[in-house]
Every structure is written in structure tokens, then in C-alpha cells.
């Protein structure tokens, strides 16, 4: 009976560590190599070059947190659980890709993985390959306004694909719509993949766009409308400043 009590106590202790007042969740993390230690421009979120350097290259691919692309752009604090090797604060990373490892939720860039370690202990931490971690969602903070990038696959004026960049706060972008003035209605854009939203035969003229932002934890919903956020002569590959910040 004493053994069962001890076992049950350990279960409660682990639960308290993984789901305590700081709302950390237990998981595992690994890393992927790249020549420059940054992210990848071919990530599943569709960020392109932005996905390499955002957050100083401290980025991550995720598995179940990807949520069919809704998790793209989310920021997390990740810290590992080896007292002799791991720093107390760990690393702060932004989701730019999808990936699956050995029962891992995070596949960090090498720069992000190195930040898990105490000073001088990064090489030892890399030798583990996979480490136990705990993580929590945190707000993203940028000095930039929200940018709307016209994806390179867009073809003026017949096909428009948009990628939101520098999404601040703790919100997810779940929907994007364009105002169709002749019909006097909002036309939903399709989530093509990751955080890329597209529409064939978009309206002519400066585009009025609105986003549906959701906080997953408490189901808070917020619609934000941006008038003339994209000009009538939009071009593929160009980023347009919305002058809007969501924090």
C-alpha cells in the first residue's frame, strides 16, 4: 500500500511541475541543422525568408501545435530539464514550420536549441539530440507593424495569396476575408497552407481586408478591419505595411 501511495504522490508531483501555476506543459524537443544556424525559407508556414531570420533565427517547427497552420507565428518559451546543462529561462521561439521527431513537440533551429543551455554547456546539450522540456505560450513582441506580404505565387490580377507577418500578441489568425463592394459582402479567403490565405479573381481597387484573431486559451475572438491595406496595383513578393499592431 505504501508503494502505491508513493507512486500516486509522484504522479501528483509531476503534474504540479508540468501544469503548475506558470502553465508550463511537459514535452520533448530536438533540433535541426542548417549551415547558418537559422531557420529555413521553405517552412510549411509559407513565411519564406522571414522564417529564417525572425526572432534572430530562434525559430521552431512543431507537430501538434501546428494546428493545420493556425499555430504559425505563435511564440513559446521553451526550457529543458537537465539542471547541470539547462538555463532557467531557456529560449523564446516563434513557429515557422511543421515537423515531427521522436515524440517531440518542438524541432528547434540550432540557434534556438543552443539558447536552452547554460553558458558553455551548449555542446554537451547538443550531444543529447533529444531533451525533455517544458513550454508555455507567450505573447510575440515586435517593433514592426503587421505586414501583409503578397506571396510569390500570386498572379496579378487573377490570383492573390497573402501571408501575414509580424503577428504580435498571443492571438491566432483563423480567418481572412476581403470586401466585395459590388456584392456588398465579405468574401472568405481560403487557407491554402500554413498561414498563406488565397483567393482567385480578387476584387479590383485597393483591398479592404479583415482578420479574425482568436485566443485559443479563452476563446476570445476579435475582428480587425484594415481599409486599403493592399493597393490596387499590388505586386507579388511585396510587403505592405498595415500601420496596425496587435499586442
Coordinates of C-alpha atoms in Angstrom, one line a residue:
X1 CA 0.0 0.0 0.0
X2 CA 2.9 2.3 0.8
X3 CA 4.3 1.7 -2.7
X4 CA 1.0 2.7 -4.3
X5 CA 0.9 5.9 -2.2
X6 CA 4.4 6.8 -3.2
X7 CA 3.6 6.2 -6.8
X8 CA 0.5 8.3 -6.6
X9 CA 2.4 11.1 -4.9
X10 CA 5.0 11.1 -7.7
X11 CA 2.2 11.3 -10.3
X12 CA 0.8 14.4 -8.5
X13 CA 4.3 15.9 -8.2
X14 CA 4.9 15.5 -11.9
X15 CA 1.5 17.0 -12.7
X16 CA 2.3 20.0 -10.5
X17 CA 5.7 20.5 -12.2
X18 CA 4.2 20.2 -15.8
X19 CA 0.9 22.0 -15.2
X20 CA 1.6 24.3 -12.3
X21 CA 0.8 28.0 -11.8
X22 CA 3.2 29.0 -14.6
X23 CA 1.1 26.9 -17.1
X24 CA 4.1 25.0 -18.4
X25 CA 3.4 21.8 -20.4
X26 CA 5.9 18.9 -20.4
X27 CA 7.2 17.6 -23.7
X28 CA 10.4 16.8 -25.7
X29 CA 12.5 18.9 -28.1
X30 CA 15.2 18.2 -30.7
X31 CA 16.9 20.4 -33.3
X32 CA 17.6 20.5 -37.0
X33 CA 20.9 21.6 -38.5
X34 CA 21.4 24.4 -41.0
X35 CA 24.6 26.0 -42.4
X36 CA 23.9 29.4 -40.8
X37 CA 22.1 28.1 -37.7
X38 CA 19.0 30.0 -38.6
X39 CA 15.5 28.8 -39.7
X40 CA 14.5 27.6 -43.2
X41 CA 13.0 29.6 -46.0
X42 CA 11.0 26.5 -47.1
X43 CA 9.0 26.1 -43.9
X44 CA 5.4 24.8 -44.0
X45 CA 4.0 28.1 -42.7
X46 CA 4.9 29.8 -46.0
X47 CA 6.9 32.6 -44.4
X48 CA 9.8 32.3 -46.9
X49 CA 13.0 34.3 -46.0
X50 CA 11.1 35.9 -43.0
X51 CA 11.0 32.4 -41.5
X52 CA 14.8 32.2 -41.4
X53 CA 15.6 35.4 -39.5
X54 CA 12.6 36.3 -37.4
X55 CA 13.4 36.3 -33.7
X56 CA 17.1 36.4 -34.6
X57 CA 16.7 32.9 -36.1
X58 CA 15.4 31.4 -32.9
X59 CA 12.5 29.5 -34.6
X60 CA 10.9 26.1 -34.4
X61 CA 9.0 23.5 -36.2
X62 CA 6.2 22.0 -34.2
X63 CA 3.9 18.9 -34.5
X64 CA 0.5 19.0 -32.8
X65 CA 0.9 22.8 -32.1
X66 CA 0.9 23.4 -35.8
X67 CA -2.9 23.0 -35.8
X68 CA -3.3 22.9 -39.6
X69 CA -1.4 26.2 -39.9
X70 CA -3.3 28.2 -37.3
X71 CA -0.3 27.8 -35.0
X72 CA 2.1 29.5 -37.4
X73 CA 3.6 32.6 -35.9
X74 CA 2.9 31.6 -32.3
X75 CA 5.6 32.3 -29.8
X76 CA 6.7 29.9 -27.0
X77 CA 9.1 29.9 -24.1
X78 CA 10.9 26.5 -24.0
X79 CA 13.3 25.3 -21.3
X80 CA 14.9 21.9 -20.8
X81 CA 15.1 19.9 -17.6
X82 CA 18.7 19.0 -17.0
X83 CA 19.9 21.1 -14.0
X84 CA 23.6 20.8 -14.9
X85 CA 23.1 21.8 -18.5
X86 CA 19.9 23.9 -18.9
X87 CA 19.4 27.6 -18.3
X88 CA 16.5 28.7 -16.1
X89 CA 14.9 30.9 -18.8
X90 CA 15.5 28.7 -21.8
X91 CA 14.7 30.1 -25.2
X92 CA 11.9 32.1 -26.8
X93 CA 11.0 30.9 -30.3
X94 CA 8.4 31.5 -33.0
X95 CA 6.7 28.8 -35.0
X96 CA 7.7 28.8 -38.7
X97 CA 7.4 25.2 -39.7
X98 CA 5.8 21.8 -39.2
X99 CA 7.9 18.8 -38.2
X100 CA 7.8 15.5 -36.3
X101 CA 10.6 13.9 -34.3
X102 CA 10.9 11.3 -31.6
X103 CA 7.8 12.1 -29.6
X104 CA 8.7 15.8 -29.8
X105 CA 6.5 18.9 -29.9
X106 CA 9.4 21.1 -30.9
X107 CA 12.2 20.9 -33.5
X108 CA 14.3 23.9 -32.8
X109 CA 16.8 25.7 -35.0
X110 CA 20.3 25.2 -33.8
X111 CA 20.4 28.8 -32.6
X112 CA 17.2 28.3 -30.6
X113 CA 18.4 24.9 -29.2
X114 CA 21.7 26.4 -28.1
X115 CA 19.8 29.0 -26.0
X116 CA 18.4 26.2 -23.9
X117 CA 21.8 25.7 -22.4
X118 CA 23.7 27.3 -19.6
X119 CA 26.8 29.3 -20.8
X120 CA 29.5 26.9 -22.0
X121 CA 27.2 23.9 -22.0
X122 CA 25.6 24.0 -25.5
X123 CA 27.9 21.3 -26.9
X124 CA 27.0 18.9 -24.2
X125 CA 23.3 19.6 -24.7
X126 CA 23.6 19.1 -28.4
X127 CA 25.1 15.6 -27.7
X128 CA 21.7 14.5 -26.2
X129 CA 19.9 15.1 -29.5
X130 CA 16.5 15.0 -27.8
X131 CA 15.8 16.5 -24.4
X132 CA 12.8 16.7 -22.0
X133 CA 11.4 20.2 -21.9
X134 CA 8.5 22.2 -20.6
X135 CA 6.9 25.0 -22.6
X136 CA 4.2 27.7 -22.5
X137 CA 2.7 30.1 -25.0
X138 CA 3.8 33.7 -24.6
X139 CA 3.0 36.9 -26.5
X140 CA 5.0 37.8 -29.5
X141 CA 6.5 41.3 -29.3
X142 CA 7.7 43.1 -32.4
X143 CA 8.8 46.6 -33.2
X144 CA 7.1 46.2 -36.6
X145 CA 3.5 46.8 -37.6
X146 CA 1.6 43.8 -39.0
X147 CA 2.8 43.4 -42.6
X148 CA 0.9 41.7 -45.5
X149 CA 3.2 40.0 -47.9
X150 CA 1.9 39.2 -51.3
X151 CA 3.1 35.6 -51.8
X152 CA 5.3 34.9 -54.7
X153 CA 2.8 32.6 -56.2
X154 CA 0.3 35.5 -56.7
X155 CA -0.5 36.5 -60.3
X156 CA -1.9 40.0 -60.8
X157 CA -4.9 40.4 -61.2
X158 CA -6.2 36.8 -61.4
X159 CA -4.9 35.2 -58.2
X160 CA -3.9 36.7 -54.8
X161 CA -2.2 35.0 -51.9
X162 CA -1.4 36.8 -48.7
X163 CA 1.0 36.0 -45.8
X164 CA 0.6 38.0 -42.6
X165 CA 4.0 38.8 -41.0
X166 CA 4.9 40.1 -37.5
X167 CA 1.7 39.0 -35.9
X168 CA 2.0 40.2 -32.3
X169 CA 0.4 39.2 -29.1
X170 CA -1.0 35.8 -28.2
X171 CA -3.6 35.6 -31.0
X172 CA -4.0 33.1 -33.8
X173 CA -5.2 34.3 -37.2
X174 CA -8.0 31.9 -38.1
X175 CA -9.8 33.7 -40.9
X176 CA -9.2 36.3 -43.5
X177 CA -11.9 38.0 -45.7
X178 CA -12.0 40.6 -48.5
X179 CA -14.8 43.1 -49.0
X180 CA -16.6 42.7 -52.3
X181 CA -18.0 46.1 -52.9
X182 CA -20.3 45.3 -55.9
X183 CA -21.9 42.5 -53.9
X184 CA -21.8 44.4 -50.6
X185 CA -20.5 41.3 -48.7
X186 CA -17.3 39.8 -47.2
X187 CA -15.7 37.1 -49.3
X188 CA -13.8 34.5 -47.3
X189 CA -10.2 33.7 -48.4
X190 CA -9.0 30.1 -48.3
X191 CA -6.2 28.9 -46.0
X192 CA -4.1 27.5 -48.8
X193 CA -1.5 26.1 -46.4
X194 CA 0.3 27.3 -43.2
X195 CA -0.5 30.9 -42.8
X196 CA -1.0 31.6 -46.6
X197 CA -4.5 32.8 -47.5
X198 CA -5.6 33.0 -51.1
X199 CA -8.4 33.9 -53.4
X200 CA -9.0 33.6 -57.2
X201 CA -10.2 36.7 -59.1
X202 CA -9.8 39.2 -56.2
X203 CA -11.7 42.5 -56.2
X204 CA -10.2 45.3 -58.2
X205 CA -9.0 48.5 -56.5
X206 CA -7.5 49.0 -53.0
X207 CA -8.4 46.0 -50.9
X208 CA -10.4 46.1 -47.7
X209 CA -9.4 43.1 -45.6
X210 CA -10.4 41.9 -42.2
X211 CA -8.9 39.2 -40.0
X212 CA -10.4 37.0 -37.3
X213 CA -8.0 36.8 -34.3
X214 CA -8.6 34.1 -31.7
X215 CA -7.0 33.5 -28.3
X216 CA -7.2 29.7 -28.1
X217 CA -7.0 29.6 -24.3
X218 CA -10.1 31.5 -23.6
X219 CA -11.8 31.5 -27.0
X220 CA -11.6 35.3 -27.2
X221 CA -12.5 36.5 -30.7
X222 CA -11.5 39.8 -32.3
X223 CA -12.2 41.0 -35.8
X224 CA -9.8 43.7 -37.2
X225 CA -10.7 45.5 -40.4
X226 CA -8.0 47.2 -42.5
X227 CA -9.0 49.6 -45.2
X228 CA -6.8 49.9 -48.3
X229 CA -4.2 47.7 -46.7
X230 CA -3.3 46.4 -50.1
X231 CA -3.2 48.8 -53.1
X232 CA -4.9 48.3 -56.4
X233 CA -1.7 47.6 -58.2
X234 CA -0.3 45.0 -55.8
X235 CA 2.7 43.0 -56.8
X236 CA 3.9 39.5 -55.9
X237 CA 6.7 39.5 -53.4
X238 CA 6.0 42.9 -52.0
X239 CA 5.2 43.6 -48.3
X240 CA 2.6 46.2 -47.4
X241 CA 2.6 48.0 -44.0
X242 CA -0.8 47.9 -42.3
X243 CA 0.2 50.5 -39.7
X244 CA -1.6 48.1 -37.2
X245 CA -0.1 46.3 -34.2
X246 CA -1.8 43.6 -32.2
X247 CA -0.2 43.1 -28.8

